[in-house]
Coordinates of C-alpha atoms in Angstrom, one line a residue:
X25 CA 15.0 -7.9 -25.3
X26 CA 12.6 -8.5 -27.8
X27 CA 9.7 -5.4 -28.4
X28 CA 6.8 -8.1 -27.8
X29 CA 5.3 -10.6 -25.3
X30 CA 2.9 -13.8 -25.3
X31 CA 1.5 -15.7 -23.4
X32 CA 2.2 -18.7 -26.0
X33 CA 6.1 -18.6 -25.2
X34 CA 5.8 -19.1 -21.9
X35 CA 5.3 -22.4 -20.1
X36 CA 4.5 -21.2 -17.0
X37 CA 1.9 -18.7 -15.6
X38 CA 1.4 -18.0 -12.3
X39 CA -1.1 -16.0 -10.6
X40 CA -1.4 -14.2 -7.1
X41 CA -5.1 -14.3 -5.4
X42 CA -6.0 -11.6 -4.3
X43 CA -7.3 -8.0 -6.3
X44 CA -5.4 -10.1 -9.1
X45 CA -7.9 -13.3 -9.9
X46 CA -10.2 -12.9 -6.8
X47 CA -11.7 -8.9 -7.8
X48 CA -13.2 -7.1 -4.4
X49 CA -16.5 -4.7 -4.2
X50 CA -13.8 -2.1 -3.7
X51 CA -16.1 0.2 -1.6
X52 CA -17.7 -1.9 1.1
X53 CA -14.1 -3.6 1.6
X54 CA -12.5 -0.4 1.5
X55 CA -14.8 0.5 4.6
X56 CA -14.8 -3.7 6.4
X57 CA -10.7 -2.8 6.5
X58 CA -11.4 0.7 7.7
X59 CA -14.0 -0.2 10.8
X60 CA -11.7 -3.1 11.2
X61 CA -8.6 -1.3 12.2
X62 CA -10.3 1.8 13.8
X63 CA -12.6 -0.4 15.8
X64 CA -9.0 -2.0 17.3
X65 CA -7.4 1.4 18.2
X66 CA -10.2 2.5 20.1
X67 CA -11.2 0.0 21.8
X68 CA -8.1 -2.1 22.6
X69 CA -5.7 0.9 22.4
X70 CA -7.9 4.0 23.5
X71 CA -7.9 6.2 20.6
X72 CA -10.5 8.9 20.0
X73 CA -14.2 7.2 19.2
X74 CA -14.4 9.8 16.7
X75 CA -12.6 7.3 14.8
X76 CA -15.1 5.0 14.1
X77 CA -17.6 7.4 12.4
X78 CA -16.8 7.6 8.8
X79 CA -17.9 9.4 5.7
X80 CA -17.9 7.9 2.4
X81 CA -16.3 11.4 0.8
X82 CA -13.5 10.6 3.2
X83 CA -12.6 7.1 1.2
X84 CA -11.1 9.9 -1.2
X85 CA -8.2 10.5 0.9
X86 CA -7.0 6.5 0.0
X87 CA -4.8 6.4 -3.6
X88 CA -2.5 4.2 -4.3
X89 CA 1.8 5.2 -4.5
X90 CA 1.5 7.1 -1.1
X91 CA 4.0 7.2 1.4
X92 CA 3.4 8.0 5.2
X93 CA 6.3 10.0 7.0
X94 CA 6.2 8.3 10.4
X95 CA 8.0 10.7 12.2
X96 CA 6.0 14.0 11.0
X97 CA 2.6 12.1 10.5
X98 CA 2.6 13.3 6.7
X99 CA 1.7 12.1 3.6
X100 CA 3.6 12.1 0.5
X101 CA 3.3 11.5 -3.3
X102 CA 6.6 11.8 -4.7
X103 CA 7.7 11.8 -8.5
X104 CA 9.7 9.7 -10.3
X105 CA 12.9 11.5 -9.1
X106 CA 12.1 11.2 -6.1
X107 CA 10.8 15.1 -5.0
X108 CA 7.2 15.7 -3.8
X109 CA 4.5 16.4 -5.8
X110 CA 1.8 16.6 -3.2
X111 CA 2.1 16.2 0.7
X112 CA -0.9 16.6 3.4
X113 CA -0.5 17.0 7.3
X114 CA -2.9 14.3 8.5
X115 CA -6.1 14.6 5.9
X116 CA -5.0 18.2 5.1
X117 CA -3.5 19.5 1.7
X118 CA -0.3 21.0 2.4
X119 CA 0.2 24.4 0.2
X120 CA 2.7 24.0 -2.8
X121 CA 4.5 26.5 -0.5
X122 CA 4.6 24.4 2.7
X123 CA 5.7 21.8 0.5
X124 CA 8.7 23.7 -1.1
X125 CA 9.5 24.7 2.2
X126 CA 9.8 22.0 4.1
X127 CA 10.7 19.6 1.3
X128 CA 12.5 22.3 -1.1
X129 CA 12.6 20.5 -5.1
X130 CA 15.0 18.0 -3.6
X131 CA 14.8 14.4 -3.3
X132 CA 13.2 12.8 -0.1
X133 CA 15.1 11.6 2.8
X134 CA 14.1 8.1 2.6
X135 CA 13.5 8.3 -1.5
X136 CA 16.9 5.6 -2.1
X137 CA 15.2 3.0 1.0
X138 CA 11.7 3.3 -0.9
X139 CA 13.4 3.0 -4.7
X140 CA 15.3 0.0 -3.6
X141 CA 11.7 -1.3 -2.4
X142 CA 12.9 -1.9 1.2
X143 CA 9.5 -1.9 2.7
X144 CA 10.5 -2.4 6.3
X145 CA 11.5 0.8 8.1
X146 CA 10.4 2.4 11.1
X147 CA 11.0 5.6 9.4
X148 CA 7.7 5.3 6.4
X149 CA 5.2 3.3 5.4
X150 CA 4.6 2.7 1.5
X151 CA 1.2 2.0 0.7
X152 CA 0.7 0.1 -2.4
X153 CA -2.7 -2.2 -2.3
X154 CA -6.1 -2.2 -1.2
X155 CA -5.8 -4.1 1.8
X156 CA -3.5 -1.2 3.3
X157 CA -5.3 1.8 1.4
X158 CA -7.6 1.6 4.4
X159 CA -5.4 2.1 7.0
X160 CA -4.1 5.2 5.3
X161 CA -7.2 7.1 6.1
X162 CA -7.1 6.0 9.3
X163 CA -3.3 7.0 10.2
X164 CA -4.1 10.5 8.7
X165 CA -7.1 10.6 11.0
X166 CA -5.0 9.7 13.6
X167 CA -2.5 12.2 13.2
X168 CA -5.7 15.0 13.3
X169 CA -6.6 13.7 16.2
X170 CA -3.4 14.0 18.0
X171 CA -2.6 17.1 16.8
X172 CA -6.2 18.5 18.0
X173 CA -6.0 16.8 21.2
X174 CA -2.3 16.7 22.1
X175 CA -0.2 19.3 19.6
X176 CA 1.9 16.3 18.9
X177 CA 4.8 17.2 16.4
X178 CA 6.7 13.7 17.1
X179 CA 4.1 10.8 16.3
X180 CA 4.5 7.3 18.1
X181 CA 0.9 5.9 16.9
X182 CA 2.5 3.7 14.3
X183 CA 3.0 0.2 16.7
X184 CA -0.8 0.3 17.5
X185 CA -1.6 -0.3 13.9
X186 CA 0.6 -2.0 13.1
X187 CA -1.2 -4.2 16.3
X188 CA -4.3 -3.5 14.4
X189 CA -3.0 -5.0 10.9
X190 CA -1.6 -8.2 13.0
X191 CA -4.7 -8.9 15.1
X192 CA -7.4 -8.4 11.7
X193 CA -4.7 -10.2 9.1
X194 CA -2.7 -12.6 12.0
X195 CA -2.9 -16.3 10.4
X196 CA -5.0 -18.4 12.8
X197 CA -7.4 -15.0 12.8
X198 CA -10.1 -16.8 9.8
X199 CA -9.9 -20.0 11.8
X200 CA -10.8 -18.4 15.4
X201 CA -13.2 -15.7 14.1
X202 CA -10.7 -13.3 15.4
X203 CA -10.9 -9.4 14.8
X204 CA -13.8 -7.9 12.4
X205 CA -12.4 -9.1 8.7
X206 CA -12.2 -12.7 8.1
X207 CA -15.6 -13.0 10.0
X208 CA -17.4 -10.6 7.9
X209 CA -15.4 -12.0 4.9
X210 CA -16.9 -15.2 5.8
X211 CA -20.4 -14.4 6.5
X212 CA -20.9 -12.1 3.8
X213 CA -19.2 -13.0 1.0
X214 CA -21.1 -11.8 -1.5
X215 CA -21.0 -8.9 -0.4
X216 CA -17.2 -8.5 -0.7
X217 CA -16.1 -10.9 -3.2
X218 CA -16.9 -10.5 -7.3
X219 CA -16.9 -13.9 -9.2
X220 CA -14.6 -14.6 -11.6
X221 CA -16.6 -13.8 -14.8
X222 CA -17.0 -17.0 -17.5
X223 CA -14.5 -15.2 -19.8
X224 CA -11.9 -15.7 -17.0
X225 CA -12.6 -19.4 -16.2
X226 CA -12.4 -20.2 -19.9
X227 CA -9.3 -18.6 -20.4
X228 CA -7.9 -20.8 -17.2
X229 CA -8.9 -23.4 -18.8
X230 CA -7.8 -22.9 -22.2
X231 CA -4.0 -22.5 -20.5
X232 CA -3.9 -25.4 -19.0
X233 CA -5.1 -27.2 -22.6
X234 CA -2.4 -25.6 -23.8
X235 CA 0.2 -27.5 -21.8
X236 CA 1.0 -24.5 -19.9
X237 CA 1.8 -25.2 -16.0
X238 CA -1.0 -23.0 -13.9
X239 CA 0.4 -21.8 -10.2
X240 CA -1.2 -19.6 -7.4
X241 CA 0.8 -17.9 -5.5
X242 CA -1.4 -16.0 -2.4
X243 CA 0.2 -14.6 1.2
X244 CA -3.6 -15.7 2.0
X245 CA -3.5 -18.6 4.5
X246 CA -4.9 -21.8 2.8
X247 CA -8.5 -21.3 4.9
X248 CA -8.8 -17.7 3.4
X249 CA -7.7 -19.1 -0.1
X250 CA -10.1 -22.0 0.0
X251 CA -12.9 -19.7 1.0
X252 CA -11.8 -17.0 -1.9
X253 CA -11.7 -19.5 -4.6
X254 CA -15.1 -21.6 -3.8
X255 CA -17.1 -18.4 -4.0
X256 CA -15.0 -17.3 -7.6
X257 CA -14.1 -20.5 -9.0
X258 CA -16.5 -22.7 -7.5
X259 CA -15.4 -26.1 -5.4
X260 CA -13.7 -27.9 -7.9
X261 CA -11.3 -24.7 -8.4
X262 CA -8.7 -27.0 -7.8
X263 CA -8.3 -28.5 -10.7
X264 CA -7.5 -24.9 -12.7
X265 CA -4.0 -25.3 -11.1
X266 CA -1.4 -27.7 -10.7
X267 CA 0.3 -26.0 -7.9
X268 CA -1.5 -24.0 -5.3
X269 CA 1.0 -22.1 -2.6
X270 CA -0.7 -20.4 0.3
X271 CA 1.3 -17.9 3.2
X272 CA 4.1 -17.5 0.9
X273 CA 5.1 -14.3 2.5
X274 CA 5.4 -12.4 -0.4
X275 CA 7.9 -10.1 -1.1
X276 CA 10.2 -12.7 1.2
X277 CA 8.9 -16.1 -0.7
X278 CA 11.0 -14.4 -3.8
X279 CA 13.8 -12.7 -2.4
X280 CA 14.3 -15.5 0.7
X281 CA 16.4 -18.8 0.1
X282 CA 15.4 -22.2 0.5
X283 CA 17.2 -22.3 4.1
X284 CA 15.4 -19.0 5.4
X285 CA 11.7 -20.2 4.0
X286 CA 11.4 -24.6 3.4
X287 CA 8.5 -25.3 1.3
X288 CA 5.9 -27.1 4.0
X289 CA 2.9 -29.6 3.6
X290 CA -0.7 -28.3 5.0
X291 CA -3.4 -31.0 6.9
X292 CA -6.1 -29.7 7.9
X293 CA -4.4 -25.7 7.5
X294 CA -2.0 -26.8 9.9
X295 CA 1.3 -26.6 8.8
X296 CA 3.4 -29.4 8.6
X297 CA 7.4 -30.3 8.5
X298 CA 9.6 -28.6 6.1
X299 CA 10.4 -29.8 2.9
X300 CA 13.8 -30.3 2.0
X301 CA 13.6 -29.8 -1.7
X302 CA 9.8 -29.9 -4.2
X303 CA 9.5 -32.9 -5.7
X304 CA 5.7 -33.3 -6.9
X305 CA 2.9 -30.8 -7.8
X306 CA 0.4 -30.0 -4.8
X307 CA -0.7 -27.5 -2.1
X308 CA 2.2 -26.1 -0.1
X309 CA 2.3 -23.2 2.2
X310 CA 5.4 -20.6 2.8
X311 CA 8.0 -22.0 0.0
X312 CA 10.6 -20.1 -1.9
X313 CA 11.0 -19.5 -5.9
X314 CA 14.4 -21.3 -5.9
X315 CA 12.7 -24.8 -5.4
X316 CA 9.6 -23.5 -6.9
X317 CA 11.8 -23.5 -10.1
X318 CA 13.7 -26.6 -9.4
X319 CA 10.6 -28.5 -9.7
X320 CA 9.0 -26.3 -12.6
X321 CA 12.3 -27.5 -14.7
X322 CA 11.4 -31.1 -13.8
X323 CA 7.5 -30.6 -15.1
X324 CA 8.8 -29.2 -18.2
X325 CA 11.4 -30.9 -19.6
X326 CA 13.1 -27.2 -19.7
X327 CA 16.2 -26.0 -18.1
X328 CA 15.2 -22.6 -18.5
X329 CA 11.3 -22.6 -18.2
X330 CA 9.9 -19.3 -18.9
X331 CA 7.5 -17.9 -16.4
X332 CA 4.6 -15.0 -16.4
X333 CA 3.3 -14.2 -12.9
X334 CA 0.4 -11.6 -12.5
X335 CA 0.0 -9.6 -9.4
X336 CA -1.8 -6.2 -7.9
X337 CA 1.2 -5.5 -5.8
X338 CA 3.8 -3.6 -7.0
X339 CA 6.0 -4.5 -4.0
X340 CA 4.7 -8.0 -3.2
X341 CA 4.7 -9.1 -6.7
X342 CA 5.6 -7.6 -9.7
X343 CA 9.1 -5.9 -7.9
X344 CA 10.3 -9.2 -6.4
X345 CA 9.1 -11.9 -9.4
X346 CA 10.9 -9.6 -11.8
X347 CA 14.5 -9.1 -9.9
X348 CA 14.7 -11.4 -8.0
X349 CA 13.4 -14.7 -10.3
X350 CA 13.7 -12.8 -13.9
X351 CA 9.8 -13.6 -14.5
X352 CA 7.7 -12.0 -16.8
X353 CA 5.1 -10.1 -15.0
X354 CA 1.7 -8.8 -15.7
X355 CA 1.0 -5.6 -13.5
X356 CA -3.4 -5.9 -12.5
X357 CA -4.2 -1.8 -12.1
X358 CA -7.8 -1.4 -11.3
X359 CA -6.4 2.3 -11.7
X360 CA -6.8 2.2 -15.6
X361 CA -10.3 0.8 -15.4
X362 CA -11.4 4.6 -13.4
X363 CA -8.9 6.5 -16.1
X364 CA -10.7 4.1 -18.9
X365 CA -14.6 5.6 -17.9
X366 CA -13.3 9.2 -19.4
X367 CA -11.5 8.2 -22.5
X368 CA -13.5 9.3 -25.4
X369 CA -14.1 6.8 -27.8
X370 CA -11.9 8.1 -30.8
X371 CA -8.6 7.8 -28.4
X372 CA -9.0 4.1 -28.6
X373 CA -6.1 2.8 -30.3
X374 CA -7.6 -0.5 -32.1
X375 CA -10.7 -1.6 -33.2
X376 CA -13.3 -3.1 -30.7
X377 CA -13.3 -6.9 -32.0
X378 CA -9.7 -7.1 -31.2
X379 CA -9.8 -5.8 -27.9
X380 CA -10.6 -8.5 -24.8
X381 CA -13.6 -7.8 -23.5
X382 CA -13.8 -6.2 -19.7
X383 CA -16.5 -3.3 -20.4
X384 CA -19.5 -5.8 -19.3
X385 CA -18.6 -6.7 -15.9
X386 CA -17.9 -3.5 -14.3
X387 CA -18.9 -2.9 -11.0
X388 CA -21.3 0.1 -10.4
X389 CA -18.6 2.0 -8.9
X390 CA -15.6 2.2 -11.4
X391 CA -12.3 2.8 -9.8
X392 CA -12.4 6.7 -9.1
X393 CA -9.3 9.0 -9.0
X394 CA -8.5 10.5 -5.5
X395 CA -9.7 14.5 -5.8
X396 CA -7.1 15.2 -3.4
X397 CA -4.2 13.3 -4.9
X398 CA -4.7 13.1 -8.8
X399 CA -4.1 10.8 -10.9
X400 CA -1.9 7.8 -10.2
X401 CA 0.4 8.1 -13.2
X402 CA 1.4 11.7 -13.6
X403 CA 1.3 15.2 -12.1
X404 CA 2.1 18.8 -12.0
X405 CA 5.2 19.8 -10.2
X406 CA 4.8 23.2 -9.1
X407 CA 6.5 25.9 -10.4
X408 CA 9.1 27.7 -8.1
X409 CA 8.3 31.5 -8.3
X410 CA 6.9 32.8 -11.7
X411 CA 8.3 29.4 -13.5
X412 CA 5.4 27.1 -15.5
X413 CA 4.5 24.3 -13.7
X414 CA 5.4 20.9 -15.4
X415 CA 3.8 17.7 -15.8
X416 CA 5.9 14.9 -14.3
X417 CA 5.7 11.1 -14.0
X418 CA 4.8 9.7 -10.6
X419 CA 7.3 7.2 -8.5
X420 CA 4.9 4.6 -8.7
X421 CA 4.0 5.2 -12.9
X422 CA 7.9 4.8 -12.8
X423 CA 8.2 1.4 -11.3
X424 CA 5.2 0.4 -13.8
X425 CA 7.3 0.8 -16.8
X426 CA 10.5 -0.7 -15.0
X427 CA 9.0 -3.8 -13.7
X428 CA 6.3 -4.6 -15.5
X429 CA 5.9 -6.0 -18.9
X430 CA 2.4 -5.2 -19.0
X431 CA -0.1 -3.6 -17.5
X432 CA -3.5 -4.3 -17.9
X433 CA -7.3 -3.5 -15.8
X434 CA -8.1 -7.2 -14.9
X435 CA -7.7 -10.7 -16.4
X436 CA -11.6 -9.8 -18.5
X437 CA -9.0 -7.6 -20.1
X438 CA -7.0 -10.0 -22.1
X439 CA -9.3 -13.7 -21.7
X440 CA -10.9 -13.4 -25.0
X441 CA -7.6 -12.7 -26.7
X442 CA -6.3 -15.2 -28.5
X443 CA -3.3 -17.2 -26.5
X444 CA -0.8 -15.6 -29.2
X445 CA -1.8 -12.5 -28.8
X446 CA 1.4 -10.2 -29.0
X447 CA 1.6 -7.3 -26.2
X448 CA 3.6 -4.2 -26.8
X449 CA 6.0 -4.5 -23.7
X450 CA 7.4 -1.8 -21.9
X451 CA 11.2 -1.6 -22.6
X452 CA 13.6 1.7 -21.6
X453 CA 13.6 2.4 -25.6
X454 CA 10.1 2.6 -26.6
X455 CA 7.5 5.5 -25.5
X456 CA 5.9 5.9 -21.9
X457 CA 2.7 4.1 -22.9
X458 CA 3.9 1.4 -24.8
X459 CA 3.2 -1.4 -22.2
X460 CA -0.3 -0.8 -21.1
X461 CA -3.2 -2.7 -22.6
X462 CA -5.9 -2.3 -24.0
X463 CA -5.0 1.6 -23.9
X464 CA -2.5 4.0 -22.0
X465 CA -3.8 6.0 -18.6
X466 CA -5.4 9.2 -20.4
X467 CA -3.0 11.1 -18.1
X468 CA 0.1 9.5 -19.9
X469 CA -1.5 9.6 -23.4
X470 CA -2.3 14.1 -22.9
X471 CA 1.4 14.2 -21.7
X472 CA 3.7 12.0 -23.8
X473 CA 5.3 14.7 -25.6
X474 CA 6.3 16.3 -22.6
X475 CA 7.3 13.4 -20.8
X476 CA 10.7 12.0 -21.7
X477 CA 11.9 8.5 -20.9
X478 CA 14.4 8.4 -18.2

């Protein structure tokens, strides 16, 4: 595997919708998602009203690479090995000595489910984008409720959210102003939605001049999609991509086969027949990469077409599009943009020109590291006894550097690089840091030395 990546060798590049090309005002989504769910539990399912009120200190609690322990109602960050790092009971911080005693420096039950990304288990939940982050607050405030109300050590809550994700997120749900999102989505999207900055839009287009085949790939119905991309492309966004492919039911539109999930036609967002093979370019919804590929060979000319997809989901995207379809893929981490705000200047790696340009379209609110969590990328295991304690690489910093080729903040990141531009990738033989652009996570950068390359 070669040391570098471009975008010039590839003839492909694909794109999911949304935190990837569509950015959110994380904070007021953060809380639409949050009253959405909690709004469902109480009033369909009868949880505690208290549920509903809702500081904005509490938003702290959400960070990305958690996993929820159904069964005991806690919350885990594990490391790369699989042992925890930091665990709470509900929103509470469990003690470094809970944690050893109840998890002892051994790896998690369900550690070889989660590695193998097998998201489906009645056992945990993996939280690993913005539109679940949300509901993590909410499970932990669920769990303090119980336990305040009923001394619960068993916890069965988990089916009424997941009734709350389906009735907010459930496909007809934008077309029959159903639940609290898509109506809110729809009314207010300004509100919600950031543009897609002029750097971005030139870039698309410059791609496309290039020869290079333009895809999107969203879960997002095609109403949803069509509403996202007005507001951030504007209405001829169309014509930036040569195949659009809405409800693809990501991580299963990679890892499915063409039997298990046809390709189908849309009129009118209705689903139509399925396809028996993709013969032209066009908006489909559901689909699998199999034929996706079938046809991209027939576009190119290529029997091997190479193909970059960028994505926000480690599980959704990045995971499946690498092992299961051998894609490049560019990991989006809104997490280096909060890590980027308190980097001093002279850590910066290259000089300014030759850096794309991302600082001018920040939102007010940088991403912000969780105070109770930590940072994303790495963290202190504690030391048993009198031992030091030692920094450590977190699960999900792990899966960066396995299944990424990059990483970078957002698309303003790279658009005003040239299309030649040569990335650093991340490969088992270089350093830690060697795939993230424009700069490492600060966290990686203080511990490099200490951190070895498993």
């Amino acid at each position: 595997m070669q040391q570098h990546f471009s975008l010039a060798d590839c003839e492909v590049v694909g794109f999911d919708l949304d935190h990837t090309l569509c950015r959110y005002h994380l904070p007021q989504s953060e809380r639409l998602i949050y009253d959405s769910f909690a709004q469902y539990l109480v009033t369909e399912k009868g949880y505690d009203k208290g549920l509903l009120t809702l500081t904005p200190e509490s938003l702290d609690f959400c960070c990305k690479g958690l996993v929820l322990d159904l069964e005991d109602g806690n919350f885990l960050k594990l490391a790369e090995d699989g042992t925890v790092l930091r665990a709470s009971h509900g929103t509470r911080s469990m003690t470094s000595e809970e944690i050893l005693e109840i998890y002892g420096r051994r790896e998690w039950k369900h550690f070889s489910a989660v590695r193998g990304m097998l998201s489906r288990s009645g056992k945990y939940y993996l939280y690993d984008n913005y539109f679940d982050l949300p509901g993590a607050l909410l499970c932990a405030r669920v769990v303090d409720s119980l336990d305040q109300h009923d001394g619960q050590k068993k916890y069965d809550f988990w089916k009424d959210m997941v009734a709350a994700i389906q009735h907010n997120y459930k496909i007809t749900a934008f077309k029959e102003e159903c639940g609290m999102y898509f109506p809110e989505v729809k009314n207010h999207p300004d509100k919600y939605l950031q543009r897609c900055p002029e750097s971005v839009k030139k870039w698309l287009k410059q791609l496309k001049s290039a020869g290079k085949i333009l895809l999107l790939i969203t879960s997002s119905h095609s109403d949803y999609c069509r509403l996202l991309c007005e507001y951030i492309l504007g209405n001829d966004f169309e014509e930036y991509f040569d195949i659009v492919i809405t409800n693809a039911l990501k991580p299963g539109f990679f890892s499915h086969t063409p039997n298990q999930r046809p390709f189908r036609t849309l009129e009118n967002d209705e689903e139509q027949e399925a396809l028996l093979s993709l013969d032209k370019p066009g908006w489909y919804s559901q689909g699998n990469a199999i034929h996706l590929y079938e046809l991209l060979k027939k576009m190119t000319g290529k029997l091997d077409p190479k193909v970059v997809y960028f994505g926000d989901s480690m599980h959704s995207d990045i995971f499946p599009a690498h092992h299961y379809s051998n894609w490049e893929t560019v990991f989006i981490l809104e997490e280096l943009l909060g890590d980027k705000v308190m980097v001093p200047a002279e850590t910066e790696s290259e000089p300014l020109e030759k850096k794309g340009k991302y600082e001018g379209h920040q939102p007010k609110a940088p991403y912000h590291i969780s105070k109770q969590w930590g940072s994303f990328f790495m963290d202190r295991l504690p030391g048993l006894e009198n031992a030091e304690e030692t920094l450590v690489r977190t699960w999900s910093c792990k899966c960066i550097s396995t299944y990424s080729t990059i990483a970078i903040p957002s698309l303003e990141a790279i658009a005003d690089l040239p299309l030649d531009y040569r990335f650093t990738r991340f490969s088992s033989n270089s350093s830690a840091t060697s795939g993230y652009y424009p700069s490492p996570p600060r966290a990686l950068l203080t511990s490099e030395e200490s951190v070895t390359m498993k």
